[in-house]
mmCIF file of C-alpha atoms in Angstrom:
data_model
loop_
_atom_site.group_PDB
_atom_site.id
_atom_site.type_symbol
_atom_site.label_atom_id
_atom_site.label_comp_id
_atom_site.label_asym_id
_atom_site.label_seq_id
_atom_site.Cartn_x
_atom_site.Cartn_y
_atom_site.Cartn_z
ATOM 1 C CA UNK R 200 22.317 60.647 4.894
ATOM 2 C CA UNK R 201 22.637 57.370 2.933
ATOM 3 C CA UNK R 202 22.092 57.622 -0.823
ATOM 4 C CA UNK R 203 20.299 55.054 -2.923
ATOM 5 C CA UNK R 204 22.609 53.381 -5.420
ATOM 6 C CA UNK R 205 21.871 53.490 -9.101
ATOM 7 C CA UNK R 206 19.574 51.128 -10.545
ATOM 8 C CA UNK R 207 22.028 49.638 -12.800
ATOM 9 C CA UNK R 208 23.889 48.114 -9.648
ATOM 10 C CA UNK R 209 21.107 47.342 -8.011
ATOM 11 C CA UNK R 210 19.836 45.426 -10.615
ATOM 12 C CA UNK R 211 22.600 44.009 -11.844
ATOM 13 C CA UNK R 212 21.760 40.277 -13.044
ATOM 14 C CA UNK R 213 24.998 38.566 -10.683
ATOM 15 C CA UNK R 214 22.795 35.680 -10.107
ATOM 16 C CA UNK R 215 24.095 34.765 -13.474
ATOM 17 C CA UNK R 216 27.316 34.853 -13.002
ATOM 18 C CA UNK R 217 27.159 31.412 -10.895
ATOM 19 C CA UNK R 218 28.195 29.371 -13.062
ATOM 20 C CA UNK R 219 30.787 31.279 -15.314
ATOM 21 C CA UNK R 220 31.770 30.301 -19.003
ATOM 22 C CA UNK R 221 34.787 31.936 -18.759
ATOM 23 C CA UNK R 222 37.061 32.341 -15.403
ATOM 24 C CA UNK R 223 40.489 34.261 -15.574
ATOM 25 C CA UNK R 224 42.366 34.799 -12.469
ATOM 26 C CA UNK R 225 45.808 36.079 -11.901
ATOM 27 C CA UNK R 226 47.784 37.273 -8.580
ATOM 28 C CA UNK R 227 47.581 40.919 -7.449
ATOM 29 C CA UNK R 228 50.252 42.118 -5.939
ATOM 30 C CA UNK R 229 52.803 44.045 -7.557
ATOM 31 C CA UNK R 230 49.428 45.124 -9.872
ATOM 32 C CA UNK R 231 48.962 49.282 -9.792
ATOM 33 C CA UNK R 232 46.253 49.722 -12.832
ATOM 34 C CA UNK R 233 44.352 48.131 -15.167
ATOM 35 C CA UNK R 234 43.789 48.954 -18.333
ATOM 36 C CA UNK R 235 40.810 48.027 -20.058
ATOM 37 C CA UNK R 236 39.504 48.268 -23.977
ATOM 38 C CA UNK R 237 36.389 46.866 -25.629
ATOM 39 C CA UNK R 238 34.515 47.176 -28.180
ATOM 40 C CA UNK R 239 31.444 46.140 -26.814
ATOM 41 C CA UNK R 240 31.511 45.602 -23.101
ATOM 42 C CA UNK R 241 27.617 44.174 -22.777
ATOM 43 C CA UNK R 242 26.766 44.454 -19.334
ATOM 44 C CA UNK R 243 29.782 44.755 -16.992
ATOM 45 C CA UNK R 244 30.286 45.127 -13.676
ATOM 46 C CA UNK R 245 33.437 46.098 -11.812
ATOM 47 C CA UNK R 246 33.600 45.310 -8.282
ATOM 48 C CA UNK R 247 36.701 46.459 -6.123
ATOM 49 C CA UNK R 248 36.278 43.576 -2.834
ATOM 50 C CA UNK R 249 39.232 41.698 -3.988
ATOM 51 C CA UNK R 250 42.108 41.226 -1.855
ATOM 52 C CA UNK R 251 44.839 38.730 -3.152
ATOM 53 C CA UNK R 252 44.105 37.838 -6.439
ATOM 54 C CA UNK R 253 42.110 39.542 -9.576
ATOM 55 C CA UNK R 254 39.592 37.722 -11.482
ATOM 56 C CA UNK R 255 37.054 38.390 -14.079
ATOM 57 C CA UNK R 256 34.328 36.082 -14.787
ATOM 58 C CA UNK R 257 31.769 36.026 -18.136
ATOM 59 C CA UNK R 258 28.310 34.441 -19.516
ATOM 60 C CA UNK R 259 26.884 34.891 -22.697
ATOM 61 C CA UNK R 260 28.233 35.073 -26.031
ATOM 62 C CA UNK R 261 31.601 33.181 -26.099
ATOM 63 C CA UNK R 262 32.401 35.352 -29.425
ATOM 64 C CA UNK R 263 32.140 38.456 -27.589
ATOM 65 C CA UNK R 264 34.216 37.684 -24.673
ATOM 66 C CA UNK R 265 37.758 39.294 -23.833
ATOM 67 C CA UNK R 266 40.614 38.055 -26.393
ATOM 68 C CA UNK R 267 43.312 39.275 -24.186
ATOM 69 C CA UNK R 268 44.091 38.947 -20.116
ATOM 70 C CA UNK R 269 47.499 39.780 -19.930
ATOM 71 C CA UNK R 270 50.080 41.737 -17.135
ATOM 72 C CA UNK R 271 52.838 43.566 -18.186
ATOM 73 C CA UNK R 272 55.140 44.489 -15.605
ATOM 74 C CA UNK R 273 52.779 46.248 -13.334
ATOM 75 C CA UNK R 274 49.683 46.367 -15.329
ATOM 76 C CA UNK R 275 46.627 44.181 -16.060
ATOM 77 C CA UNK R 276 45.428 44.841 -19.713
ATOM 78 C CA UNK R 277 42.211 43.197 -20.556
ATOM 79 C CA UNK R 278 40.847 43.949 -24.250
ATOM 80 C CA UNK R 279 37.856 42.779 -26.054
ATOM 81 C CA UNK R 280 37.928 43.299 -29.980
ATOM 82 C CA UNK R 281 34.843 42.286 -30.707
ATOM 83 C CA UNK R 282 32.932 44.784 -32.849
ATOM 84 C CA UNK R 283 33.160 42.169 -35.944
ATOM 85 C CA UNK R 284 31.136 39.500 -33.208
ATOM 86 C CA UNK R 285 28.808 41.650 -32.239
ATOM 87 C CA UNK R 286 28.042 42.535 -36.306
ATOM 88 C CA UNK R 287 27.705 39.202 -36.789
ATOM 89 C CA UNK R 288 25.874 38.223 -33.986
ATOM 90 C CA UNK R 289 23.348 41.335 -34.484
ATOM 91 C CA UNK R 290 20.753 39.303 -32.596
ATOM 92 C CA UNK R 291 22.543 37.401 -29.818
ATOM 93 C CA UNK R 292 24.835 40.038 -28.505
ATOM 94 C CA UNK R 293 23.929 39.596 -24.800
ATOM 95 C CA UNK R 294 26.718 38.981 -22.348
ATOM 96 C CA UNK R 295 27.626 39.736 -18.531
ATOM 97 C CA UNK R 296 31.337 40.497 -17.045
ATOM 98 C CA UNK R 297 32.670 40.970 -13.279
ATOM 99 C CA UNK R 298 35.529 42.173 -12.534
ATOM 100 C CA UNK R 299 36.794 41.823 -8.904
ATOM 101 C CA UNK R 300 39.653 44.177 -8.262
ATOM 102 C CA UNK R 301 41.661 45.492 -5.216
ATOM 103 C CA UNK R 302 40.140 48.516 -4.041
ATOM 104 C CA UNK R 303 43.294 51.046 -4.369
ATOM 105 C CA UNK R 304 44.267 50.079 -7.974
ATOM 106 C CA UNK R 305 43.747 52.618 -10.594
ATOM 107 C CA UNK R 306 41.452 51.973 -13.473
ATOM 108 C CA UNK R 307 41.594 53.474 -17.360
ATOM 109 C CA UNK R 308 39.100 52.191 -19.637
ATOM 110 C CA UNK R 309 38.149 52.571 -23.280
ATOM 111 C CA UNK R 310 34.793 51.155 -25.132
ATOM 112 C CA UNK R 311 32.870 52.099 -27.483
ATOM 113 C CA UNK R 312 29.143 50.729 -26.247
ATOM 114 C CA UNK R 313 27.869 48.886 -22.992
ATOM 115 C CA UNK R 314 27.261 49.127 -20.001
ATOM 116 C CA UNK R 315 29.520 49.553 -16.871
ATOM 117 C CA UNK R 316 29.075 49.798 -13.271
ATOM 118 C CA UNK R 317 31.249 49.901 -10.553
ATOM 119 C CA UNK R 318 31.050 49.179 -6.689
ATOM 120 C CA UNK R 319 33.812 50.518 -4.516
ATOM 121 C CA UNK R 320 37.431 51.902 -5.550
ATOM 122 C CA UNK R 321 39.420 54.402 -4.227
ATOM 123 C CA UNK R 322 42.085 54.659 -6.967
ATOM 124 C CA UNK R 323 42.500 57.040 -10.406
ATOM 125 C CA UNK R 324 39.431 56.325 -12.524
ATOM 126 C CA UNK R 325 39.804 57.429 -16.457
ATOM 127 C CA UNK R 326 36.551 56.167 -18.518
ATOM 128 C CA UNK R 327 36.460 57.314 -22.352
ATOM 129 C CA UNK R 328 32.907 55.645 -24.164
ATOM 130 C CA UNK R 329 31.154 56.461 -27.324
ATOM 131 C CA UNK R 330 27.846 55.448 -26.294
ATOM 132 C CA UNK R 331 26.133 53.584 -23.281
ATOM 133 C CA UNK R 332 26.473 53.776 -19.499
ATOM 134 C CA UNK R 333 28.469 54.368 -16.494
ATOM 135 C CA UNK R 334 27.065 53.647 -13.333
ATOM 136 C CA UNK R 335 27.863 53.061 -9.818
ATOM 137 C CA UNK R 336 29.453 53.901 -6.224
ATOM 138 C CA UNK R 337 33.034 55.288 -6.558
ATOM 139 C CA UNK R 338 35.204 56.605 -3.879
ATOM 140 C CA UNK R 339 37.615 57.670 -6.510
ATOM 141 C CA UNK R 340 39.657 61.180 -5.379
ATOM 142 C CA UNK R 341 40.540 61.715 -9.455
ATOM 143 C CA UNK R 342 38.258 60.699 -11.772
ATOM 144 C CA UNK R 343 37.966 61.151 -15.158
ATOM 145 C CA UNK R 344 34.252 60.100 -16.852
ATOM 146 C CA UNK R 345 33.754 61.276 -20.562
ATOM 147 C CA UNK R 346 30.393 59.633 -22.878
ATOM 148 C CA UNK R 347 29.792 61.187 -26.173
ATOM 149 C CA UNK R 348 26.174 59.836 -25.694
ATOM 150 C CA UNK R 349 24.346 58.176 -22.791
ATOM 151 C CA UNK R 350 24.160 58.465 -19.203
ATOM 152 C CA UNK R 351 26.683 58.966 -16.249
ATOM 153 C CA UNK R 352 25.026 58.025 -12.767
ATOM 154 C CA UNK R 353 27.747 57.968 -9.811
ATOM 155 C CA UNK R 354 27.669 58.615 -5.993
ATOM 156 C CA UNK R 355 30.463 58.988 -3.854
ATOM 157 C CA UNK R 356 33.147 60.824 -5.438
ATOM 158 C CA UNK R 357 35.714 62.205 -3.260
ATOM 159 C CA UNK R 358 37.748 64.503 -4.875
ATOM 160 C CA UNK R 359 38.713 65.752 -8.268
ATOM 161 C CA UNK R 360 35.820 64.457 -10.842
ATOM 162 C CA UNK R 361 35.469 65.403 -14.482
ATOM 163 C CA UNK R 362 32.670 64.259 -16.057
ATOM 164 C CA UNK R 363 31.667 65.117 -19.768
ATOM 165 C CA UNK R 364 28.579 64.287 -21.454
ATOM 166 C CA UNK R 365 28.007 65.230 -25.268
ATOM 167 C CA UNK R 366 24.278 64.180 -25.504
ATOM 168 C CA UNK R 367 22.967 62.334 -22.591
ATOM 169 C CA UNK R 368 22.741 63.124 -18.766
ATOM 170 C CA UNK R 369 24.442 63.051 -15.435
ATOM 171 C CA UNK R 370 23.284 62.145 -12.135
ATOM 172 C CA UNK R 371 25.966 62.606 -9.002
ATOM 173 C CA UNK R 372 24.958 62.133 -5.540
ATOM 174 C CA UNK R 373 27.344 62.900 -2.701
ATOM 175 C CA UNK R 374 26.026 61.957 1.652
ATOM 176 C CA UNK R 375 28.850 63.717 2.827
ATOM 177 C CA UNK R 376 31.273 66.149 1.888
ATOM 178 C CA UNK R 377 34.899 67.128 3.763
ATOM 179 C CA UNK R 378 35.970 69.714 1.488
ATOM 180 C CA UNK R 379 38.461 67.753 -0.812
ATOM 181 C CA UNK R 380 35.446 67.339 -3.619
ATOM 182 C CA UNK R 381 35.614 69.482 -6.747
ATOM 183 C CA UNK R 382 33.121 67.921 -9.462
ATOM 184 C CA UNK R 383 32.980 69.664 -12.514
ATOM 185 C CA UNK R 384 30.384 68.228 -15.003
ATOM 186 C CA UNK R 385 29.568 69.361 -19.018
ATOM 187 C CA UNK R 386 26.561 68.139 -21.194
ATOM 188 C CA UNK R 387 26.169 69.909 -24.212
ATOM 189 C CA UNK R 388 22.682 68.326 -25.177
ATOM 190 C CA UNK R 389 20.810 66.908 -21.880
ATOM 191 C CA UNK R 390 20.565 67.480 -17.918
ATOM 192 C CA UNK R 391 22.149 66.880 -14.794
ATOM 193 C CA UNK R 392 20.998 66.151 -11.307
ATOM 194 C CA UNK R 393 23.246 66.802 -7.868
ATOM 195 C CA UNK R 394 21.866 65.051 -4.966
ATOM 196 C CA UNK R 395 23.045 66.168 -1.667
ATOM 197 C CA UNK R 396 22.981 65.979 2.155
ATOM 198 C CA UNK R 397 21.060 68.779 3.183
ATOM 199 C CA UNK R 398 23.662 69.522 5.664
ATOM 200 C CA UNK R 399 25.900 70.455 2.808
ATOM 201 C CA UNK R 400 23.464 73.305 1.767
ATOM 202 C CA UNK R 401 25.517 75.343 0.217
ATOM 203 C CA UNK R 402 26.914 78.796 1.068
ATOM 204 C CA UNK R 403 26.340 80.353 -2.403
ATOM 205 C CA UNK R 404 24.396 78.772 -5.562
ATOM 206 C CA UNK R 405 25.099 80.651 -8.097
ATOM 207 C CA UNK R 406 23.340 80.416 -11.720
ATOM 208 C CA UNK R 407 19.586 79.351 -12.580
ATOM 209 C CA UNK R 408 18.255 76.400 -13.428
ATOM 210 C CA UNK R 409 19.171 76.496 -16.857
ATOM 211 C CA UNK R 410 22.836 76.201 -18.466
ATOM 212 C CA UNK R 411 25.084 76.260 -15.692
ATOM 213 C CA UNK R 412 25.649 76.627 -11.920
ATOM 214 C CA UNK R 413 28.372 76.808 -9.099
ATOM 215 C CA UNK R 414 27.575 75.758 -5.526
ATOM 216 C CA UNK R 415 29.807 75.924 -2.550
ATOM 217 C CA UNK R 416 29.320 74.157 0.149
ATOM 218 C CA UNK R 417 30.086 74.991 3.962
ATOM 219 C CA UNK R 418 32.955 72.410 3.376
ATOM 220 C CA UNK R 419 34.913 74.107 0.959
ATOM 221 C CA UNK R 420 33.712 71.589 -1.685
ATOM 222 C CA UNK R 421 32.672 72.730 -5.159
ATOM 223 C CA UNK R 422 30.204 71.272 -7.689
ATOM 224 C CA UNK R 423 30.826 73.171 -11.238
ATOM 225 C CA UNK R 424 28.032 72.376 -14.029
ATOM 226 C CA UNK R 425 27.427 73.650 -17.105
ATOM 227 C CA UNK R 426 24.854 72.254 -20.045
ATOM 228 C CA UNK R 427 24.882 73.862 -23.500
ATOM 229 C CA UNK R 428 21.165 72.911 -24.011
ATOM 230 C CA UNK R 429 19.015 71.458 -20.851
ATOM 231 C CA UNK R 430 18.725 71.581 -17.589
ATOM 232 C CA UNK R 431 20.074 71.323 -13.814
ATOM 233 C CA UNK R 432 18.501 70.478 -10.545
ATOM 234 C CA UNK R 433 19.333 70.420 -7.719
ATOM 235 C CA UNK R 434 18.117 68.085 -4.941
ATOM 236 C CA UNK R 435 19.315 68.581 -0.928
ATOM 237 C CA UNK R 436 18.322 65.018 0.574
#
């Protein structure tokens, strides 16, 4: 069963990206996580294809571009202070990121609104936003997703997830499970949607579609869900 990808990484506008304002590059090895914190992220895309060398390249706004690309001992810390920019530039606030990262390094992030998406990674994944998106394909086995309002879309997990929603939505899709996947997702205002292979029908489904549910799959694997006021659904292909 092969899953269709969330709109916001299908359409994400790389095209322009071609010709970047900024460019930052820096050697990966030695590198275990990065640490990122913004302000305002615009519309960001984090891609784990690299091999050798990091690099993260911007359009848009200069004002509301990273102020910091710096390693510190085994870390990459990239911040973006730009919530006095963005005030200022109420009407002009577009910009685009990409971040190309090795695949098994392990990602923490902090903003307060944008957009992110990811494509790929198999490291820890720790996301804290107040408001906007996270979007994407993750092969993370410990993630850690948490919106106070907005929307988390993400298919592939394999493993631990945690994903917490105050007022938004959740969609998680999974092809294939193996037994190692225990999602557990929260919204207290909003809904969630599980898409799974219908081979993965599970052995018990327990709750309605209101509030919250537990399914167990053949595997072993476990989807959790609970919403204070909405819905769930629950879709097998």
């Amino acid at each position: 069963m092969s899953l269709q990808l969330p709109k916001s990484l299908l359409k994400f506008p790389r095209e322009k990206l071609a010709n970047p304002v900024l460019q930052e590059r820096i050697d990966a090895d030695g590198i275990t996580d990065i640490e990122l914190d913004f302000h305002y992220t615009g519309r960001f895309l984090i891609r784990f294809d690299a091999v050798d060398e990091i690099t993260l390249r911007a359009v848009g706004n200069k004002s509301l571009f990273p102020d910091q690309f710096e390693r510190l001992g085994n870390r990459l810390i990239i911040r973006g202070r730009n919530l006095s920019s963005v005030i200022r530039s109420i009407f002009d606030v577009d910009f685009i990121m990409e971040l190309h990262l090795p695949k098994h390094l392990n990602l923490t992030m902090n903003f307060f609104a944008g957009s992110t998406v990811l494509f790929g990674g198999t490291g820890a994944l720790s996301i804290k936003g107040a408001f906007g998106e996270v979007a994407g394909l993750s092969y993370s086995t410990d993630a850690e997703v948490r919106i106070s309002c907005g929307t988390v879309a993400l298919i592939e997990l394999k493993g631990l997830a945690d994903i917490r929603v105050g007022i938004g939505s959740s969609e998680i899709g999974l092809s294939k499970t193996n037994g190692d996947e225990q999602l557990r997702v929260r919204i207290g205002v909003g809904s969630v949607e599980f898409t799974v292979n219908p081979a993965d029908a599970p052995e018990s489904d327990h709750g309605g579609f209101f509030k919250e549910k537990l399914i167990v799959m053949p595997s072993g694997s476990k989807i959790d869900a609970n919403v204070g006021v909405g819905s769930i659904e629950t879709t097998y292909g």
